[in-house]
Amino acid sequence: MATTFQRARNDEQRAQRRKAILDTAAAMLTEMPVAQVSLNELSRRVGLAKSNVLRYFESREAVLLELLDAACQELVEHLRTTLPEALDAAAPVTERADRIAAVVASALAERPVLCDLIGAQAAVLERNVSPQVAAEYKRSAIASAMAMAELVRTHLPELGEHDALRFTGGMIMVTGAVWTHAHPSAAMLAAYEADPALAALRLDFPSTLRQTLEVLLSGLLARAAG
């Protein structure tokens, strides 16, 4: 049920409106993909006119970028706990690398909303925002990427600082690409069902992501060793 707000008259009330908009958008993403989240429906559910929503966020994409930023930060914090629990510091470098790939892939697979947002980031979410919003998002994204890289490097020091950042950037791009291809359109699904030979092209997201991250880490380690 939508909530009807009175006009925000102070900073606390404005912060409450922003939080309500973000919480409502987050709830919508548990029901539908990013592509189906509209500003009209968001406004209706949050109980504000669309023009009022735009007082707090300049566009639908600005709302979703903020959710993406928060979700990336949450992922890093999650991995701060799960990576140390999953890795044996005395294990060979290849074993540690494969465990990191598995833990990261599993964490991402458990966060379909985050993966959907990553998949839409470059092509959709960054296309309808002002330079100011874009810069704010990128600054925060860089901070999250650096935190992620440092976390990986803690458990895989053989990687080095530069390559740890390269792995993090590759992980983000690979996640978006694999997620998109692992969730084909209705027409593609029908084609797969009609012709079993085509179904070999259908990707399983968790296993494909894990295998790709393993290859990425292996390649970076091999180059560093060489």
GROMACS .gro file of N, CA, C and O in nm, residues 5-120:
model
  464
    5PHE      N    1   0.263   1.120   0.176
    5PHE     CA    2   0.348   1.205   0.257
    5PHE      C    3   0.299   1.349   0.253
    5PHE      O    4   0.248   1.397   0.153
    6GLN      N    5   0.319   1.418   0.364
    6GLN     CA    6   0.303   1.562   0.366
    6GLN      C    7   0.431   1.624   0.311
    6GLN      O    8   0.534   1.558   0.299
    7ARG      N    9   0.427   1.751   0.279
    7ARG     CA   10   0.545   1.818   0.224
    7ARG      C   11   0.659   1.815   0.325
    7ARG      O   12   0.640   1.843   0.443
    8ALA      N   13   0.778   1.777   0.277
    8ALA     CA   14   0.895   1.774   0.365
    8ALA      C   15   0.938   1.917   0.397
    8ALA      O   16   0.956   1.999   0.308
    9ARG      N   17   0.956   1.945   0.526
    9ARG     CA   18   0.985   2.082   0.568
    9ARG      C   19   1.123   2.098   0.631
    9ARG      O   20   1.163   2.209   0.665
   10ASN      N   21   1.195   1.989   0.651
   10ASN     CA   22   1.329   2.000   0.709
   10ASN      C   23   1.416   1.887   0.655
   10ASN      O   24   1.368   1.798   0.583
   11ASP      N   25   1.544   1.891   0.690
   11ASP     CA   26   1.639   1.792   0.637
   11ASP      C   27   1.603   1.650   0.678
   11ASP      O   28   1.619   1.556   0.600
   12GLU      N   29   1.554   1.634   0.801
   12GLU     CA   30   1.518   1.500   0.848
   12GLU      C   31   1.404   1.442   0.766
   12GLU      O   32   1.406   1.325   0.726
   13GLN      N   33   1.304   1.523   0.738
   13GLN     CA   34   1.191   1.477   0.658
   13GLN      C   35   1.234   1.449   0.514
   13GLN      O   36   1.188   1.351   0.453
   14ARG      N   37   1.322   1.533   0.460
   14ARG     CA   38   1.371   1.507   0.324
   14ARG      C   39   1.450   1.377   0.319
   14ARG      O   40   1.440   1.301   0.222
   15ALA      N   41   1.528   1.349   0.423
   15ALA     CA   42   1.602   1.223   0.429
   15ALA      C   43   1.507   1.105   0.436
   15ALA      O   44   1.531   0.999   0.375
   16GLN      N   45   1.398   1.121   0.508
   16GLN     CA   46   1.297   1.015   0.517
   16GLN      C   47   1.234   0.989   0.381
   16GLN      O   48   1.207   0.874   0.346
   17ARG      N   49   1.208   1.095   0.304
   17ARG     CA   50   1.151   1.077   0.169
   17ARG      C   51   1.249   1.001   0.080
   17ARG      O   52   1.210   0.910   0.008
   18ARG      N   53   1.375   1.040   0.085
   18ARG     CA   54   1.476   0.972   0.003
   18ARG      C   55   1.483   0.823   0.040
   18ARG      O   56   1.489   0.737  -0.048
   19LYS      N   57   1.483   0.796   0.167
   19LYS     CA   58   1.490   0.657   0.213
   19LYS      C   59   1.367   0.580   0.168
   19LYS      O   60   1.376   0.464   0.126
   20ALA      N   61   1.251   0.642   0.176
   20ALA     CA   62   1.127   0.575   0.134
   20ALA      C   63   1.132   0.541  -0.015
   20ALA      O   64   1.090   0.433  -0.058
   21ILE      N   65   1.184   0.634  -0.094
   21ILE     CA   66   1.196   0.610  -0.239
   21ILE      C   67   1.292   0.495  -0.266
   21ILE      O   68   1.263   0.405  -0.345
   22LEU      N   69   1.408   0.497  -0.200
   22LEU     CA   70   1.506   0.391  -0.220
   22LEU      C   71   1.452   0.256  -0.172
   22LEU      O   72   1.470   0.154  -0.241
   23ASP      N   73   1.387   0.254  -0.057
   23ASP     CA   74   1.333   0.128  -0.004
   23ASP      C   75   1.226   0.072  -0.096
   23ASP      O   76   1.217  -0.050  -0.117
   24THR      N   77   1.143   0.161  -0.151
   24THR     CA   78   1.036   0.116  -0.241
   24THR      C   79   1.094   0.061  -0.371
   24THR      O   80   1.051  -0.044  -0.420
   25ALA      N   81   1.194   0.130  -0.425
   25ALA     CA   82   1.258   0.081  -0.547
   25ALA      C   83   1.326  -0.053  -0.522
   25ALA      O   84   1.320  -0.144  -0.606
   26ALA      N   85   1.390  -0.068  -0.406
   26ALA     CA   86   1.455  -0.195  -0.373
   26ALA      C   87   1.353  -0.307  -0.365
   26ALA      O   88   1.378  -0.420  -0.411
   27ALA      N   89   1.237  -0.279  -0.306
   27ALA     CA   90   1.131  -0.380  -0.298
   27ALA      C   91   1.080  -0.417  -0.437
   27ALA      O   92   1.053  -0.535  -0.466
   28MET      N   93   1.068  -0.320  -0.525
   28MET     CA   94   1.023  -0.348  -0.661
   28MET      C   95   1.121  -0.440  -0.734
   28MET      O   96   1.080  -0.526  -0.812
   29LEU      N   97   1.250  -0.421  -0.709
   29LEU     CA   98   1.350  -0.503  -0.777
   29LEU      C   99   1.347  -0.648  -0.733
   29LEU      O  100   1.402  -0.734  -0.802
   30THR      N  101   1.285  -0.677  -0.620
   30THR     CA  102   1.268  -0.816  -0.580
   30THR      C  103   1.151  -0.880  -0.653
   30THR      O  104   1.136  -1.002  -0.651
   31GLU      N  105   1.069  -0.799  -0.719
   31GLU     CA  106   0.950  -0.847  -0.790
   31GLU      C  107   0.967  -0.847  -0.940
   31GLU      O  108   0.898  -0.920  -1.011
   32MET      N  109   1.054  -0.762  -0.991
   32MET     CA  110   1.064  -0.742  -1.136
   32MET      C  111   1.207  -0.704  -1.174
   32MET      O  112   1.282  -0.655  -1.089
   33PRO      N  113   1.248  -0.727  -1.299
   33PRO     CA  114   1.382  -0.687  -1.342
   33PRO      C  115   1.395  -0.536  -1.352
   33PRO      O  116   1.294  -0.464  -1.356
   34VAL      N  117   1.518  -0.490  -1.361
   34VAL     CA  118   1.546  -0.347  -1.370
   34VAL      C  119   1.467  -0.283  -1.483
   34VAL      O  120   1.413  -0.173  -1.468
   35ALA      N  121   1.459  -0.349  -1.597
   35ALA     CA  122   1.394  -0.291  -1.715
   35ALA      C  123   1.247  -0.258  -1.692
   35ALA      O  124   1.191  -0.171  -1.759
   36GLN      N  125   1.184  -0.325  -1.596
   36GLN     CA  126   1.040  -0.304  -1.572
   36GLN      C  127   1.013  -0.204  -1.461
   36GLN      O  128   0.897  -0.171  -1.436
   37VAL      N  129   1.114  -0.154  -1.395
   37VAL     CA  130   1.094  -0.056  -1.288
   37VAL      C  131   1.075   0.081  -1.353
   37VAL      O  132   1.168   0.137  -1.411
   38SER      N  133   0.954   0.133  -1.342
   38SER     CA  134   0.924   0.263  -1.403
   38SER      C  135   0.910   0.371  -1.296
   38SER      O  136   0.876   0.343  -1.180
   39LEU      N  137   0.935   0.493  -1.337
   39LEU     CA  138   0.919   0.606  -1.244
   39LEU      C  139   0.774   0.623  -1.204
   39LEU      O  140   0.744   0.657  -1.088
   40ASN      N  141   0.682   0.597  -1.296
   40ASN     CA  142   0.539   0.610  -1.263
   40ASN      C  143   0.498   0.512  -1.154
   40ASN      O  144   0.430   0.549  -1.058
   41GLU      N  145   0.541   0.386  -1.167
   41GLU     CA  146   0.503   0.286  -1.068
   41GLU      C  147   0.574   0.311  -0.936
   41GLU      O  148   0.516   0.292  -0.828
   42LEU      N  149   0.698   0.354  -0.943
   42LEU     CA  150   0.771   0.387  -0.820
   42LEU      C  151   0.700   0.500  -0.747
   42LEU      O  152   0.681   0.493  -0.624
   43SER      N  153   0.659   0.603  -0.819
   43SER     CA  154   0.589   0.716  -0.758
   43SER      C  155   0.459   0.670  -0.694
   43SER      O  156   0.425   0.710  -0.581
   44ARG      N  157   0.385   0.585  -0.765
   44ARG     CA  158   0.258   0.536  -0.711
   44ARG      C  159   0.279   0.459  -0.583
   44ARG      O  160   0.207   0.479  -0.483
   45ARG      N  161   0.378   0.372  -0.582
   45ARG     CA  162   0.399   0.287  -0.465
   45ARG      C  163   0.451   0.365  -0.345
   45ARG      O  164   0.419   0.332  -0.231
   46VAL      N  165   0.531   0.467  -0.371
   46VAL     CA  166   0.588   0.543  -0.260
   46VAL      C  167   0.490   0.648  -0.208
   46VAL      O  168   0.508   0.703  -0.098
   47GLY      N  169   0.385   0.676  -0.285
   47GLY     CA  170   0.283   0.771  -0.241
   47GLY      C  171   0.319   0.916  -0.266
   47GLY      O  172   0.275   1.005  -0.193
   48LEU      N  173   0.399   0.940  -0.370
   48LEU     CA  174   0.437   1.076  -0.408
   48LEU      C  175   0.408   1.097  -0.556
   48LEU      O  176   0.417   1.003  -0.635
   49ALA      N  177   0.377   1.219  -0.592
   49ALA     CA  178   0.365   1.251  -0.734
   49ALA      C  179   0.501   1.235  -0.800
   49ALA      O  180   0.605   1.251  -0.735
   50LYS      N  181   0.501   1.203  -0.929
   50LYS     CA  182   0.628   1.183  -0.998
   50LYS      C  183   0.716   1.308  -0.988
   50LYS      O  184   0.838   1.298  -0.969
   51SER      N  185   0.655   1.425  -0.997
   51SER     CA  186   0.732   1.549  -0.987
   51SER      C  187   0.798   1.562  -0.850
   51SER      O  188   0.908   1.619  -0.838
   52ASN      N  189   0.735   1.508  -0.747
   52ASN     CA  190   0.793   1.514  -0.614
   52ASN      C  191   0.908   1.414  -0.599
   52ASN      O  192   1.007   1.442  -0.531
   53VAL      N  193   0.893   1.296  -0.659
   53VAL     CA  194   1.004   1.201  -0.658
   53VAL      C  195   1.126   1.264  -0.723
   53VAL      O  196   1.241   1.249  -0.675
   54LEU      N  197   1.102   1.340  -0.830
   54LEU     CA  198   1.212   1.402  -0.903
   54LEU      C  199   1.276   1.518  -0.825
   54LEU      O  200   1.381   1.568  -0.865
   55ARG      N  201   1.216   1.559  -0.718
   55ARG     CA  202   1.279   1.657  -0.629
   55ARG      C  203   1.396   1.594  -0.553
   55ARG      O  204   1.489   1.662  -0.512
   56TYR      N  205   1.387   1.462  -0.532
   56TYR     CA  206   1.487   1.392  -0.451
   56TYR      C  207   1.588   1.316  -0.537
   56TYR      O  208   1.704   1.300  -0.498
   57PHE      N  209   1.544   1.269  -0.652
   57PHE     CA  210   1.631   1.199  -0.746
   57PHE      C  211   1.598   1.251  -0.886
   57PHE      O  212   1.480   1.256  -0.924
   58GLU      N  213   1.700   1.282  -0.962
   58GLU     CA  214   1.675   1.347  -1.091
   58GLU      C  215   1.614   1.255  -1.195
   58GLU      O  216   1.563   1.301  -1.296
   59SER      N  217   1.622   1.123  -1.173
   59SER     CA  218   1.569   1.028  -1.270
   59SER      C  219   1.554   0.891  -1.205
   59SER      O  220   1.606   0.867  -1.095
   60ARG      N  221   1.485   0.802  -1.273
   60ARG     CA  222   1.477   0.663  -1.230
   60ARG      C  223   1.616   0.603  -1.219
   60ARG      O  224   1.648   0.530  -1.124
   61GLU      N  225   1.700   0.635  -1.316
   61GLU     CA  226   1.835   0.580  -1.319
   61GLU      C  227   1.917   0.626  -1.199
   61GLU      O  228   2.000   0.550  -1.147
   62ALA      N  229   1.896   0.748  -1.153
   62ALA     CA  230   1.968   0.797  -1.036
   62ALA      C  231   1.931   0.718  -0.912
   62ALA      O  232   2.016   0.689  -0.827
   63VAL      N  233   1.804   0.681  -0.900
   63VAL     CA  234   1.760   0.597  -0.789
   63VAL      C  235   1.830   0.462  -0.795
   63VAL      O  236   1.886   0.413  -0.694
   64LEU      N  237   1.832   0.402  -0.912
   64LEU     CA  238   1.888   0.269  -0.927
   64LEU      C  239   2.040   0.269  -0.911
   64LEU      O  240   2.097   0.173  -0.858
   65LEU      N  241   2.107   0.375  -0.953
   65LEU     CA  242   2.251   0.384  -0.932
   65LEU      C  243   2.285   0.389  -0.783
   65LEU      O  244   2.383   0.330  -0.739
   66GLU      N  245   2.202   0.460  -0.706
   66GLU     CA  246   2.228   0.465  -0.563
   66GLU      C  247   2.207   0.328  -0.499
   66GLU      O  248   2.283   0.289  -0.409
   67LEU      N  249   2.107   0.254  -0.546
   67LEU     CA  250   2.087   0.118  -0.496
   67LEU      C  251   2.203   0.028  -0.536
   67LEU      O  252   2.247  -0.057  -0.457
   68LEU      N  253   2.253   0.044  -0.657
   68LEU     CA  254   2.368  -0.035  -0.702
   68LEU      C  255   2.490  -0.006  -0.616
   68LEU      O  256   2.562  -0.099  -0.574
   69ASP      N  257   2.513   0.120  -0.586
   69ASP     CA  258   2.626   0.158  -0.503
   69ASP      C  259   2.617   0.093  -0.365
   69ASP      O  260   2.714   0.035  -0.315
   70ALA      N  261   2.499   0.101  -0.304
   70ALA     CA  262   2.480   0.041  -0.171
   70ALA      C  263   2.498  -0.110  -0.175
   70ALA      O  264   2.556  -0.170  -0.085
   71ALA      N  265   2.449  -0.173  -0.282
   71ALA     CA  266   2.459  -0.319  -0.294
   71ALA      C  267   2.604  -0.363  -0.312
   71ALA      O  268   2.645  -0.467  -0.259
   72CYS      N  269   2.684  -0.284  -0.384
   72CYS     CA  270   2.826  -0.317  -0.402
   72CYS      C  271   2.900  -0.305  -0.269
   72CYS      O  272   2.986  -0.389  -0.237
   73GLN      N  273   2.867  -0.204  -0.192
   73GLN     CA  274   2.931  -0.189  -0.061
   73GLN      C  275   2.894  -0.305   0.031
   73GLN      O  276   2.979  -0.356   0.105
   74GLU      N  277   2.768  -0.347   0.024
   74GLU     CA  278   2.725  -0.460   0.107
   74GLU      C  279   2.797  -0.588   0.066
   74GLU      O  280   2.834  -0.670   0.152
   75LEU      N  281   2.820  -0.607  -0.064
   75LEU     CA  282   2.891  -0.726  -0.112
   75LEU      C  283   3.033  -0.729  -0.055
   75LEU      O  284   3.080  -0.835  -0.009
   76VAL      N  285   3.101  -0.616  -0.057
   76VAL     CA  286   3.238  -0.610  -0.004
   76VAL      C  287   3.239  -0.647   0.143
   76VAL      O  288   3.323  -0.726   0.189
   77GLU      N  289   3.144  -0.594   0.219
   77GLU     CA  290   3.138  -0.624   0.362
   77GLU      C  291   3.109  -0.772   0.386
   77GLU      O  292   3.163  -0.834   0.477
   78HIS      N  293   3.024  -0.830   0.303
   78HIS     CA  294   2.994  -0.972   0.313
   78HIS      C  295   3.120  -1.055   0.289
   78HIS      O  296   3.149  -1.150   0.363
   79LEU      N  297   3.197  -1.017   0.188
   79LEU     CA  298   3.318  -1.093   0.155
   79LEU      C  299   3.428  -1.077   0.259
   79LEU      O  300   3.515  -1.163   0.272
   80ARG      N  301   3.424  -0.969   0.334
   80ARG     CA  302   3.521  -0.953   0.443
   80ARG      C  303   3.509  -1.066   0.544
   80ARG      O  304   3.608  -1.105   0.608
   81THR      N  305   3.388  -1.118   0.558
   81THR     CA  306   3.365  -1.228   0.652
   81THR      C  307   3.382  -1.364   0.585
   81THR      O  308   3.446  -1.454   0.640
   82THR      N  309   3.325  -1.380   0.467
   82THR     CA  310   3.321  -1.512   0.405
   82THR      C  311   3.455  -1.557   0.345
   82THR      O  312   3.486  -1.676   0.347
   83LEU      N  313   3.533  -1.464   0.291
   83LEU     CA  314   3.661  -1.505   0.232
   83LEU      C  315   3.758  -1.562   0.337
   83LEU      O  316   3.815  -1.670   0.315
   84PRO      N  317   3.779  -1.497   0.451
   84PRO     CA  318   3.869  -1.557   0.551
   84PRO      C  319   3.822  -1.693   0.600
   84PRO      O  320   3.903  -1.781   0.629
   85GLU      N  321   3.690  -1.711   0.608
   85GLU     CA  322   3.636  -1.839   0.654
   85GLU      C  323   3.657  -1.949   0.551
   85GLU      O  324   3.669  -2.067   0.586
   86ALA      N  325   3.663  -1.912   0.423
   86ALA     CA  326   3.668  -2.012   0.316
   86ALA      C  327   3.809  -2.047   0.273
   86ALA      O  328   3.830  -2.150   0.209
   87LEU      N  329   3.907  -1.963   0.307
   87LEU     CA  330   4.042  -1.982   0.255
   87LEU      C  331   4.139  -2.031   0.362
   87LEU      O  332   4.129  -1.993   0.478
   88ASP      N  333   4.231  -2.113   0.317
   88ASP     CA  334   4.342  -2.157   0.399
   88ASP      C  335   4.466  -2.080   0.353
   88ASP      O  336   4.512  -2.096   0.240
   89ALA      N  337   4.518  -1.995   0.440
   89ALA     CA  338   4.630  -1.910   0.402
   89ALA      C  339   4.754  -1.990   0.362
   89ALA      O  340   4.840  -1.940   0.288
   90ALA      N  341   4.763  -2.115   0.407
   90ALA     CA  342   4.879  -2.198   0.375
   90ALA      C  343   4.861  -2.278   0.247
   90ALA      O  344   4.954  -2.349   0.203
   91ALA      N  345   4.745  -2.269   0.186
   91ALA     CA  346   4.718  -2.347   0.064
   91ALA      C  347   4.797  -2.291  -0.053
   91ALA      O  348   4.835  -2.173  -0.054
   92PRO      N  349   4.822  -2.373  -0.155
   92PRO     CA  350   4.891  -2.325  -0.275
   92PRO      C  351   4.815  -2.210  -0.340
   92PRO      O  352   4.693  -2.198  -0.326
   93VAL      N  353   4.887  -2.128  -0.415
   93VAL     CA  354   4.828  -2.009  -0.474
   93VAL      C  355   4.712  -2.043  -0.567
   93VAL      O  356   4.609  -1.974  -0.569
   94THR      N  357   4.724  -2.151  -0.646
   94THR     CA  358   4.617  -2.186  -0.739
   94THR      C  359   4.490  -2.227  -0.665
   94THR      O  360   4.379  -2.196  -0.708
   95GLU      N  361   4.508  -2.296  -0.552
   95GLU     CA  362   4.392  -2.336  -0.472
   95GLU      C  363   4.324  -2.215  -0.411
   95GLU      O  364   4.201  -2.206  -0.410
   96ARG      N  365   4.403  -2.121  -0.360
   96ARG     CA  366   4.345  -2.000  -0.302
   96ARG      C  367   4.272  -1.918  -0.409
   96ARG      O  368   4.164  -1.863  -0.384
   97ALA      N  369   4.330  -1.910  -0.527
   97ALA     CA  370   4.267  -1.835  -0.636
   97ALA      C  371   4.132  -1.896  -0.674
   97ALA      O  372   4.033  -1.825  -0.692
   98ASP      N  373   4.129  -2.029  -0.685
   98ASP     CA  374   4.003  -2.095  -0.721
   98ASP      C  375   3.898  -2.078  -0.611
   98ASP      O  376   3.778  -2.064  -0.640
   99ARG      N  377   3.941  -2.078  -0.485
   99ARG     CA  378   3.846  -2.059  -0.375
   99ARG      C  379   3.791  -1.916  -0.376
   99ARG      O  380   3.673  -1.894  -0.352
  100ILE      N  381   3.876  -1.820  -0.405
  100ILE     CA  382   3.828  -1.682  -0.415
  100ILE      C  383   3.725  -1.670  -0.526
  100ILE      O  384   3.619  -1.610  -0.509
  101ALA      N  385   3.754  -1.729  -0.642
  101ALA     CA  386   3.659  -1.726  -0.753
  101ALA      C  387   3.527  -1.790  -0.713
  101ALA      O  388   3.419  -1.737  -0.745
  102ALA      N  389   3.533  -1.901  -0.642
  102ALA     CA  390   3.410  -1.971  -0.603
  102ALA      C  391   3.329  -1.891  -0.503
  102ALA      O  392   3.206  -1.881  -0.514
  103VAL      N  393   3.398  -1.832  -0.404
  103VAL     CA  394   3.326  -1.755  -0.301
  103VAL      C  395   3.264  -1.629  -0.361
  103VAL      O  396   3.149  -1.595  -0.331
  104VAL      N  397   3.338  -1.560  -0.446
  104VAL     CA  398   3.285  -1.439  -0.508
  104VAL      C  399   3.167  -1.472  -0.600
  104VAL      O  400   3.064  -1.404  -0.597
  105ALA      N  401   3.181  -1.576  -0.680
  105ALA     CA  402   3.072  -1.615  -0.770
  105ALA      C  403   2.947  -1.655  -0.691
  105ALA      O  404   2.835  -1.620  -0.729
  106SER      N  405   2.967  -1.729  -0.582
  106SER     CA  406   2.853  -1.770  -0.500
  106SER      C  407   2.784  -1.649  -0.438
  106SER      O  408   2.660  -1.641  -0.435
  107ALA      N  409   2.863  -1.554  -0.387
  107ALA     CA  410   2.805  -1.434  -0.326
  107ALA      C  411   2.724  -1.354  -0.427
  107ALA      O  412   2.616  -1.303  -0.396
  108LEU      N  413   2.775  -1.344  -0.549
  108LEU     CA  414   2.702  -1.272  -0.653
  108LEU      C  415   2.576  -1.346  -0.695
  108LEU      O  416   2.470  -1.285  -0.714
  109ALA      N  417   2.584  -1.478  -0.706
  109ALA     CA  418   2.466  -1.557  -0.744
  109ALA      C  419   2.355  -1.544  -0.641
  109ALA      O  420   2.236  -1.553  -0.674
  110GLU      N  421   2.393  -1.523  -0.515
  110GLU     CA  422   2.294  -1.505  -0.408
  110GLU      C  423   2.233  -1.365  -0.408
  110GLU      O  424   2.142  -1.338  -0.330
  111ARG      N  425   2.281  -1.278  -0.496
  111ARG     CA  426   2.235  -1.140  -0.502
  111ARG      C  427   2.187  -1.106  -0.643
  111ARG      O  428   2.251  -1.029  -0.716
  112PRO      N  429   2.075  -1.164  -0.686
  112PRO     CA  430   2.029  -1.142  -0.823
  112PRO      C  431   1.997  -0.996  -0.855
  112PRO      O  432   2.016  -0.951  -0.968
  113VAL      N  433   1.949  -0.921  -0.756
  113VAL     CA  434   1.920  -0.779  -0.781
  113VAL      C  435   2.049  -0.704  -0.813
  113VAL      O  436   2.054  -0.625  -0.908
  114LEU      N  437   2.153  -0.730  -0.737
  114LEU     CA  438   2.282  -0.667  -0.764
  114LEU      C  439   2.331  -0.703  -0.905
  114LEU      O  440   2.377  -0.616  -0.980
  115CYS      N  441   2.321  -0.830  -0.941
  115CYS     CA  442   2.368  -0.873  -1.073
  115CYS      C  443   2.287  -0.808  -1.184
  115CYS      O  444   2.344  -0.768  -1.288
  116ASP      N  445   2.157  -0.794  -1.165
  116ASP     CA  446   2.073  -0.729  -1.265
  116ASP      C  447   2.110  -0.582  -1.279
  116ASP      O  448   2.117  -0.528  -1.390
  117LEU      N  449   2.137  -0.517  -1.167
  117LEU     CA  450   2.180  -0.376  -1.171
  117LEU      C  451   2.315  -0.362  -1.240
  117LEU      O  452   2.335  -0.270  -1.320
  118ILE      N  453   2.409  -0.452  -1.211
  118ILE     CA  454   2.539  -0.448  -1.278
  118ILE      C  455   2.522  -0.467  -1.428
  118ILE      O  456   2.586  -0.399  -1.509
  119GLY      N  457   2.434  -0.559  -1.466
  119GLY     CA  458   2.409  -0.585  -1.608
  119GLY      C  459   2.354  -0.464  -1.682
  119GLY      O  460   2.376  -0.448  -1.802
  120ALA      N  461   2.279  -0.379  -1.609
  120ALA     CA  462   2.218  -0.261  -1.671
  120ALA      C  463   2.300  -0.134  -1.654
  120ALA      O  464   2.267  -0.030  -1.711
   0.00000   0.00000   0.00000
